[in-house]
Amino acid sequence: MGCKQYFLHRSIDSAEQVQKIAWNLQDPRIQDWYLNDYNHIDKLTFSAFMEEVRSCWLPSDWAAITRQKMLASTQGNKAFSEWAIDVQTQNTILRGTTSHLTDASLKYHLEAHMHPDLTCKYRATEYSTEDVLRKWIEKVRLLDEKRQRDVAKHKEAVDVAIRAVAQPAPWTSTSSSKTQSSKGGGDAVKSPTTNKFLRLPALMMDEQKIFQDNEGCFKCRRPFQKHTSRDCPYNFPDPKTYKPLTADDIAAKKSKTTPIAAIDIEHTVAVVMPSAVLGDGTDSGDNSD
């Protein structure tokens, strides 16, 4: 591709193309091969020259190896865009051979080997009707990035739940009380008392959804927070008093924060002031005898 761009910009005649680029061959073996037969090689067209290079210096099955590697690739844990670029790069190497895939064939390969979770989300869309490969890859890329964000949020919720179980709760303790005998000189009797350990319940799927939609923290389990579980300044809630967050709780908290409409004080004074102060609207202030 770079050679063809060079020929185009410099307007190099096809009869001179090979000799213009042959001296830039970097491999000493290929340089020696060219020097031994440059009278013949310089007369070749650029396409015929590239065929000569492939036949002399590449394995005879290089195209089959590249094609098999490309078709065997799957997305795995890679981002879809990164994997798609790798596949397209390998397909570019095969240009000019019978192994080169068309855009339609390339799209079918990417469809068939994308991540299983992405496949489920993809089938719920109409993206398969997009015929332009570049636009199709961009749509699937955005879909895959959303999938990866969801995975990260679920992983964060699991990590918080694991830490909540592993971290000793401040409200559980084991204490030993010593009771002395009624008369001095007796040995102290230890009577251990252990409070029952209470585990903070794991977040259910509907609770996770409520926290995600309302800027909630998976650690302190409070909605409308400006932090995440990693930098949460609060402790885990007390299992004794903890209640799962519901949609009704969110609605109640939102209603409490609704701003109160401003009151027109100037027009309200007349309603609040006693009638004795305002009078009855006549000129006389007191009753006449």
PDB file of N, CA and C in Angstrom, residues 45-118:
ATOM      1  N   THR A  45       6.417  -5.752 -13.841  1.00  0.00           N
ATOM      2  CA  THR A  45       5.472  -4.795 -13.255  1.00  0.00           C
ATOM      3  C   THR A  45       5.542  -4.941 -11.743  1.00  0.00           C
ATOM      4  N   PHE A  46       4.994  -3.963 -11.036  1.00  0.00           N
ATOM      5  CA  PHE A  46       5.057  -4.023  -9.575  1.00  0.00           C
ATOM      6  C   PHE A  46       4.312  -5.249  -9.032  1.00  0.00           C
ATOM      7  N   SER A  47       3.140  -5.570  -9.597  1.00  0.00           N
ATOM      8  CA  SER A  47       2.374  -6.741  -9.156  1.00  0.00           C
ATOM      9  C   SER A  47       3.156  -8.029  -9.385  1.00  0.00           C
ATOM     10  N   ALA A  48       3.810  -8.148 -10.553  1.00  0.00           N
ATOM     11  CA  ALA A  48       4.606  -9.346 -10.845  1.00  0.00           C
ATOM     12  C   ALA A  48       5.820  -9.424  -9.922  1.00  0.00           C
ATOM     13  N   PHE A  49       6.400  -8.260  -9.584  1.00  0.00           N
ATOM     14  CA  PHE A  49       7.534  -8.225  -8.660  1.00  0.00           C
ATOM     15  C   PHE A  49       7.133  -8.744  -7.282  1.00  0.00           C
ATOM     16  N   MET A  50       5.949  -8.324  -6.801  1.00  0.00           N
ATOM     17  CA  MET A  50       5.485  -8.784  -5.492  1.00  0.00           C
ATOM     18  C   MET A  50       5.215 -10.284  -5.500  1.00  0.00           C
ATOM     19  N   GLU A  51       4.721 -10.797  -6.611  1.00  0.00           N
ATOM     20  CA  GLU A  51       4.533 -12.247  -6.728  1.00  0.00           C
ATOM     21  C   GLU A  51       5.868 -12.975  -6.629  1.00  0.00           C
ATOM     22  N   GLU A  52       6.902 -12.421  -7.262  1.00  0.00           N
ATOM     23  CA  GLU A  52       8.233 -13.006  -7.195  1.00  0.00           C
ATOM     24  C   GLU A  52       8.755 -13.007  -5.749  1.00  0.00           C
ATOM     25  N   VAL A  53       8.555 -11.905  -5.043  1.00  0.00           N
ATOM     26  CA  VAL A  53       9.025 -11.791  -3.661  1.00  0.00           C
ATOM     27  C   VAL A  53       8.330 -12.826  -2.781  1.00  0.00           C
ATOM     28  N   ARG A  54       7.004 -12.944  -2.933  1.00  0.00           N
ATOM     29  CA  ARG A  54       6.264 -13.912  -2.113  1.00  0.00           C
ATOM     30  C   ARG A  54       6.722 -15.342  -2.395  1.00  0.00           C
ATOM     31  N   SER A  55       6.870 -15.675  -3.673  1.00  0.00           N
ATOM     32  CA  SER A  55       7.226 -17.051  -4.038  1.00  0.00           C
ATOM     33  C   SER A  55       8.638 -17.407  -3.592  1.00  0.00           C
ATOM     34  N   CYS A  56       9.538 -16.419  -3.548  1.00  0.00           N
ATOM     35  CA  CYS A  56      10.933 -16.698  -3.187  1.00  0.00           C
ATOM     36  C   CYS A  56      11.193 -16.631  -1.683  1.00  0.00           C
ATOM     37  N   TRP A  57      10.481 -15.744  -0.965  1.00  0.00           N
ATOM     38  CA  TRP A  57      10.866 -15.455   0.410  1.00  0.00           C
ATOM     39  C   TRP A  57       9.824 -15.763   1.465  1.00  0.00           C
ATOM     40  N   LEU A  58       8.631 -16.165   1.074  1.00  0.00           N
ATOM     41  CA  LEU A  58       7.602 -16.545   2.047  1.00  0.00           C
ATOM     42  C   LEU A  58       7.353 -18.046   1.963  1.00  0.00           C
ATOM     43  N   PRO A  59       6.929 -18.664   3.079  1.00  0.00           N
ATOM     44  CA  PRO A  59       6.569 -20.088   3.005  1.00  0.00           C
ATOM     45  C   PRO A  59       5.474 -20.301   1.969  1.00  0.00           C
ATOM     46  N   SER A  60       5.479 -21.452   1.333  1.00  0.00           N
ATOM     47  CA  SER A  60       4.513 -21.698   0.255  1.00  0.00           C
ATOM     48  C   SER A  60       3.073 -21.664   0.758  1.00  0.00           C
ATOM     49  N   ASP A  61       2.861 -21.924   2.051  1.00  0.00           N
ATOM     50  CA  ASP A  61       1.507 -21.944   2.602  1.00  0.00           C
ATOM     51  C   ASP A  61       1.246 -20.730   3.510  1.00  0.00           C
ATOM     52  N   TRP A  62       1.959 -19.636   3.283  1.00  0.00           N
ATOM     53  CA  TRP A  62       1.803 -18.473   4.153  1.00  0.00           C
ATOM     54  C   TRP A  62       0.384 -17.934   4.147  1.00  0.00           C
ATOM     55  N   ALA A  63      -0.272 -17.929   2.992  1.00  0.00           N
ATOM     56  CA  ALA A  63      -1.637 -17.408   2.910  1.00  0.00           C
ATOM     57  C   ALA A  63      -2.594 -18.300   3.692  1.00  0.00           C
ATOM     58  N   ALA A  64      -2.420 -19.616   3.601  1.00  0.00           N
ATOM     59  CA  ALA A  64      -3.284 -20.551   4.332  1.00  0.00           C
ATOM     60  C   ALA A  64      -3.077 -20.403   5.840  1.00  0.00           C
ATOM     61  N   ILE A  65      -1.817 -20.234   6.251  1.00  0.00           N
ATOM     62  CA  ILE A  65      -1.521 -20.066   7.681  1.00  0.00           C
ATOM     63  C   ILE A  65      -2.175 -18.794   8.217  1.00  0.00           C
ATOM     64  N   THR A  66      -2.028 -17.716   7.482  1.00  0.00           N
ATOM     65  CA  THR A  66      -2.615 -16.436   7.908  1.00  0.00           C
ATOM     66  C   THR A  66      -4.136 -16.528   7.954  1.00  0.00           C
ATOM     67  N   ARG A  67      -4.727 -17.157   6.921  1.00  0.00           N
ATOM     68  CA  ARG A  67      -6.185 -17.294   6.884  1.00  0.00           C
ATOM     69  C   ARG A  67      -6.692 -18.132   8.058  1.00  0.00           C
ATOM     70  N   GLN A  68      -6.028 -19.244   8.340  1.00  0.00           N
ATOM     71  CA  GLN A  68      -6.450 -20.107   9.436  1.00  0.00           C
ATOM     72  C   GLN A  68      -6.328 -19.405  10.790  1.00  0.00           C
ATOM     73  N   LYS A  69      -5.260 -18.658  10.968  1.00  0.00           N
ATOM     74  CA  LYS A  69      -5.086 -17.908  12.212  1.00  0.00           C
ATOM     75  C   LYS A  69      -6.190 -16.868  12.374  1.00  0.00           C
ATOM     76  N   MET A  70      -6.536 -16.210  11.288  1.00  0.00           N
ATOM     77  CA  MET A  70      -7.576 -15.183  11.330  1.00  0.00           C
ATOM     78  C   MET A  70      -8.944 -15.794  11.632  1.00  0.00           C
ATOM     79  N   LEU A  71      -9.284 -16.877  10.956  1.00  0.00           N
ATOM     80  CA  LEU A  71     -10.606 -17.482  11.111  1.00  0.00           C
ATOM     81  C   LEU A  71     -10.751 -18.231  12.432  1.00  0.00           C
ATOM     82  N   ALA A  72      -9.630 -18.578  13.065  1.00  0.00           N
ATOM     83  CA  ALA A  72      -9.691 -19.279  14.349  1.00  0.00           C
ATOM     84  C   ALA A  72      -9.769 -18.319  15.530  1.00  0.00           C
ATOM     85  N   SER A  73      -9.590 -17.039  15.278  1.00  0.00           N
ATOM     86  CA  SER A  73      -9.565 -16.066  16.369  1.00  0.00           C
ATOM     87  C   SER A  73     -10.969 -15.813  16.907  1.00  0.00           C
ATOM     88  N   THR A  74     -11.050 -15.584  18.216  1.00  0.00           N
ATOM     89  CA  THR A  74     -12.303 -15.231  18.885  1.00  0.00           C
ATOM     90  C   THR A  74     -12.064 -13.979  19.728  1.00  0.00           C
ATOM     91  N   GLN A  75     -13.139 -13.327  20.127  1.00  0.00           N
ATOM     92  CA  GLN A  75     -12.995 -12.107  20.916  1.00  0.00           C
ATOM     93  C   GLN A  75     -12.407 -12.399  22.292  1.00  0.00           C
ATOM     94  N   GLY A  76     -12.860 -13.471  22.934  1.00  0.00           N
ATOM     95  CA  GLY A  76     -12.370 -13.779  24.277  1.00  0.00           C
ATOM     96  C   GLY A  76     -12.655 -12.642  25.237  1.00  0.00           C
ATOM     97  N   ASN A  77     -11.662 -12.236  26.004  1.00  0.00           N
ATOM     98  CA  ASN A  77     -11.817 -11.146  26.971  1.00  0.00           C
ATOM     99  C   ASN A  77     -11.347  -9.801  26.429  1.00  0.00           C
ATOM    100  N   LYS A  78     -10.994  -9.762  25.148  1.00  0.00           N
ATOM    101  CA  LYS A  78     -10.585  -8.494  24.535  1.00  0.00           C
ATOM    102  C   LYS A  78     -11.796  -7.595  24.314  1.00  0.00           C
ATOM    103  N   ALA A  79     -11.524  -6.308  24.201  1.00  0.00           N
ATOM    104  CA  ALA A  79     -12.563  -5.388  23.748  1.00  0.00           C
ATOM    105  C   ALA A  79     -12.881  -5.704  22.291  1.00  0.00           C
ATOM    106  N   PHE A  80     -14.149  -5.562  21.907  1.00  0.00           N
ATOM    107  CA  PHE A  80     -14.543  -5.923  20.550  1.00  0.00           C
ATOM    108  C   PHE A  80     -13.775  -5.115  19.513  1.00  0.00           C
ATOM    109  N   SER A  81     -13.587  -3.828  19.752  1.00  0.00           N
ATOM    110  CA  SER A  81     -12.896  -2.975  18.774  1.00  0.00           C
ATOM    111  C   SER A  81     -11.455  -3.425  18.580  1.00  0.00           C
ATOM    112  N   GLU A  82     -10.773  -3.795  19.666  1.00  0.00           N
ATOM    113  CA  GLU A  82      -9.382  -4.250  19.568  1.00  0.00           C
ATOM    114  C   GLU A  82      -9.291  -5.537  18.757  1.00  0.00           C
ATOM    115  N   TRP A  83     -10.199  -6.462  19.050  1.00  0.00           N
ATOM    116  CA  TRP A  83     -10.196  -7.741  18.318  1.00  0.00           C
ATOM    117  C   TRP A  83     -10.523  -7.530  16.840  1.00  0.00           C
ATOM    118  N   ALA A  84     -11.494  -6.662  16.538  1.00  0.00           N
ATOM    119  CA  ALA A  84     -11.876  -6.398  15.144  1.00  0.00           C
ATOM    120  C   ALA A  84     -10.702  -5.816  14.358  1.00  0.00           C
ATOM    121  N   ILE A  85      -9.909  -4.955  14.997  1.00  0.00           N
ATOM    122  CA  ILE A  85      -8.734  -4.382  14.325  1.00  0.00           C
ATOM    123  C   ILE A  85      -7.718  -5.475  14.006  1.00  0.00           C
ATOM    124  N   ASP A  86      -7.513  -6.402  14.936  1.00  0.00           N
ATOM    125  CA  ASP A  86      -6.570  -7.509  14.696  1.00  0.00           C
ATOM    126  C   ASP A  86      -7.004  -8.349  13.495  1.00  0.00           C
ATOM    127  N   VAL A  87      -8.293  -8.654  13.424  1.00  0.00           N
ATOM    128  CA  VAL A  87      -8.801  -9.474  12.315  1.00  0.00           C
ATOM    129  C   VAL A  87      -8.675  -8.726  10.994  1.00  0.00           C
ATOM    130  N   GLN A  88      -9.018  -7.449  10.988  1.00  0.00           N
ATOM    131  CA  GLN A  88      -8.911  -6.663   9.764  1.00  0.00           C
ATOM    132  C   GLN A  88      -7.456  -6.537   9.296  1.00  0.00           C
ATOM    133  N   THR A  89      -6.525  -6.423  10.243  1.00  0.00           N
ATOM    134  CA  THR A  89      -5.111  -6.317   9.883  1.00  0.00           C
ATOM    135  C   THR A  89      -4.625  -7.591   9.195  1.00  0.00           C
ATOM    136  N   GLN A  90      -5.004  -8.742   9.735  1.00  0.00           N
ATOM    137  CA  GLN A  90      -4.615 -10.007   9.114  1.00  0.00           C
ATOM    138  C   GLN A  90      -5.254 -10.161   7.734  1.00  0.00           C
ATOM    139  N   ASN A  91      -6.487  -9.697   7.602  1.00  0.00           N
ATOM    140  CA  ASN A  91      -7.158  -9.790   6.306  1.00  0.00           C
ATOM    141  C   ASN A  91      -6.485  -8.886   5.271  1.00  0.00           C
ATOM    142  N   THR A  92      -5.945  -7.760   5.713  1.00  0.00           N
ATOM    143  CA  THR A  92      -5.233  -6.854   4.802  1.00  0.00           C
ATOM    144  C   THR A  92      -3.996  -7.523   4.214  1.00  0.00           C
ATOM    145  N   ILE A  93      -3.312  -8.333   5.016  1.00  0.00           N
ATOM    146  CA  ILE A  93      -2.125  -9.042   4.531  1.00  0.00           C
ATOM    147  C   ILE A  93      -2.482  -9.978   3.384  1.00  0.00           C
ATOM    148  N   LEU A  94      -3.712 -10.483   3.406  1.00  0.00           N
ATOM    149  CA  LEU A  94      -4.147 -11.452   2.389  1.00  0.00           C
ATOM    150  C   LEU A  94      -4.689 -10.795   1.121  1.00  0.00           C
ATOM    151  N   ARG A  95      -4.669  -9.471   1.062  1.00  0.00           N
ATOM    152  CA  ARG A  95      -5.177  -8.798  -0.140  1.00  0.00           C
ATOM    153  C   ARG A  95      -4.367  -9.229  -1.361  1.00  0.00           C
ATOM    154  N   GLY A  96      -5.076  -9.510  -2.434  1.00  0.00           N
ATOM    155  CA  GLY A  96      -4.439  -9.979  -3.657  1.00  0.00           C
ATOM    156  C   GLY A  96      -4.349 -11.486  -3.740  1.00  0.00           C
ATOM    157  N   THR A  97      -4.858 -12.184  -2.695  1.00  0.00           N
ATOM    158  CA  THR A  97      -4.878 -13.647  -2.719  1.00  0.00           C
ATOM    159  C   THR A  97      -6.331 -14.120  -2.663  1.00  0.00           C
ATOM    160  N   THR A  98      -6.542 -15.399  -2.923  1.00  0.00           N
ATOM    161  CA  THR A  98      -7.901 -15.956  -2.868  1.00  0.00           C
ATOM    162  C   THR A  98      -8.403 -16.107  -1.436  1.00  0.00           C
ATOM    163  N   SER A  99      -7.516 -15.935  -0.465  1.00  0.00           N
ATOM    164  CA  SER A  99      -7.900 -16.063   0.944  1.00  0.00           C
ATOM    165  C   SER A  99      -8.437 -14.753   1.529  1.00  0.00           C
ATOM    166  N   HIS A 100      -8.318 -13.677   0.797  1.00  0.00           N
ATOM    167  CA  HIS A 100      -8.795 -12.376   1.302  1.00  0.00           C
ATOM    168  C   HIS A 100     -10.307 -12.383   1.437  1.00  0.00           C
ATOM    169  N   LEU A 101     -10.809 -11.917   2.609  1.00  0.00           N
ATOM    170  CA  LEU A 101     -12.245 -11.913   2.874  1.00  0.00           C
ATOM    171  C   LEU A 101     -12.881 -10.606   2.428  1.00  0.00           C
ATOM    172  N   THR A 102     -14.098 -10.706   1.907  1.00  0.00           N
ATOM    173  CA  THR A 102     -14.868  -9.504   1.593  1.00  0.00           C
ATOM    174  C   THR A 102     -15.395  -8.911   2.895  1.00  0.00           C
ATOM    175  N   ASP A 103     -15.920  -7.698   2.823  1.00  0.00           N
ATOM    176  CA  ASP A 103     -16.480  -7.068   4.022  1.00  0.00           C
ATOM    177  C   ASP A 103     -17.617  -7.899   4.602  1.00  0.00           C
ATOM    178  N   ALA A 104     -18.446  -8.476   3.742  1.00  0.00           N
ATOM    179  CA  ALA A 104     -19.570  -9.291   4.219  1.00  0.00           C
ATOM    180  C   ALA A 104     -19.062 -10.522   4.959  1.00  0.00           C
ATOM    181  N   SER A 105     -18.053 -11.200   4.394  1.00  0.00           N
ATOM    182  CA  SER A 105     -17.491 -12.390   5.041  1.00  0.00           C
ATOM    183  C   SER A 105     -16.808 -12.025   6.357  1.00  0.00           C
ATOM    184  N   LEU A 106     -16.158 -10.879   6.390  1.00  0.00           N
ATOM    185  CA  LEU A 106     -15.495 -10.423   7.607  1.00  0.00           C
ATOM    186  C   LEU A 106     -16.528 -10.144   8.705  1.00  0.00           C
ATOM    187  N   LYS A 107     -17.637  -9.540   8.325  1.00  0.00           N
ATOM    188  CA  LYS A 107     -18.716  -9.266   9.281  1.00  0.00           C
ATOM    189  C   LYS A 107     -19.274 -10.566   9.841  1.00  0.00           C
ATOM    190  N   TYR A 108     -19.493 -11.574   8.993  1.00  0.00           N
ATOM    191  CA  TYR A 108     -20.029 -12.857   9.452  1.00  0.00           C
ATOM    192  C   TYR A 108     -19.066 -13.531  10.431  1.00  0.00           C
ATOM    193  N   HIS A 109     -17.770 -13.404  10.157  1.00  0.00           N
ATOM    194  CA  HIS A 109     -16.789 -14.000  11.072  1.00  0.00           C
ATOM    195  C   HIS A 109     -16.841 -13.319  12.437  1.00  0.00           C
ATOM    196  N   LEU A 110     -16.885 -11.991  12.461  1.00  0.00           N
ATOM    197  CA  LEU A 110     -16.935 -11.257  13.726  1.00  0.00           C
ATOM    198  C   LEU A 110     -18.232 -11.554  14.477  1.00  0.00           C
ATOM    199  N   GLU A 111     -19.327 -11.690  13.751  1.00  0.00           N
ATOM    200  CA  GLU A 111     -20.602 -12.039  14.383  1.00  0.00           C
ATOM    201  C   GLU A 111     -20.526 -13.398  15.068  1.00  0.00           C
ATOM    202  N   ALA A 112     -19.922 -14.367  14.393  1.00  0.00           N
ATOM    203  CA  ALA A 112     -19.919 -15.746  14.876  1.00  0.00           C
ATOM    204  C   ALA A 112     -18.944 -15.985  16.024  1.00  0.00           C
ATOM    205  N   HIS A 113     -17.969 -15.082  16.215  1.00  0.00           N
ATOM    206  CA  HIS A 113     -16.924 -15.343  17.205  1.00  0.00           C
ATOM    207  C   HIS A 113     -16.819 -14.254  18.265  1.00  0.00           C
ATOM    208  N   MET A 114     -17.835 -13.388  18.389  1.00  0.00           N
ATOM    209  CA  MET A 114     -17.816 -12.382  19.443  1.00  0.00           C
ATOM    210  C   MET A 114     -18.114 -13.034  20.800  1.00  0.00           C
ATOM    211  N   HIS A 115     -17.916 -12.292  21.872  1.00  0.00           N
ATOM    212  CA  HIS A 115     -18.135 -12.796  23.230  1.00  0.00           C
ATOM    213  C   HIS A 115     -19.590 -13.260  23.388  1.00  0.00           C
ATOM    214  N   PRO A 116     -19.836 -14.397  24.083  1.00  0.00           N
ATOM    215  CA  PRO A 116     -21.212 -14.915  24.223  1.00  0.00           C
ATOM    216  C   PRO A 116     -22.177 -13.902  24.830  1.00  0.00           C
ATOM    217  N   ASP A 117     -21.735 -13.144  25.839  1.00  0.00           N
ATOM    218  CA  ASP A 117     -22.619 -12.141  26.441  1.00  0.00           C
ATOM    219  C   ASP A 117     -22.934 -11.017  25.461  1.00  0.00           C
ATOM    220  N   LEU A 118     -21.946 -10.656  24.655  1.00  0.00           N
ATOM    221  CA  LEU A 118     -22.177  -9.631  23.634  1.00  0.00           C
ATOM    222  C   LEU A 118     -23.128 -10.162  22.568  1.00  0.00           C
TER     223      LEU A 118
END
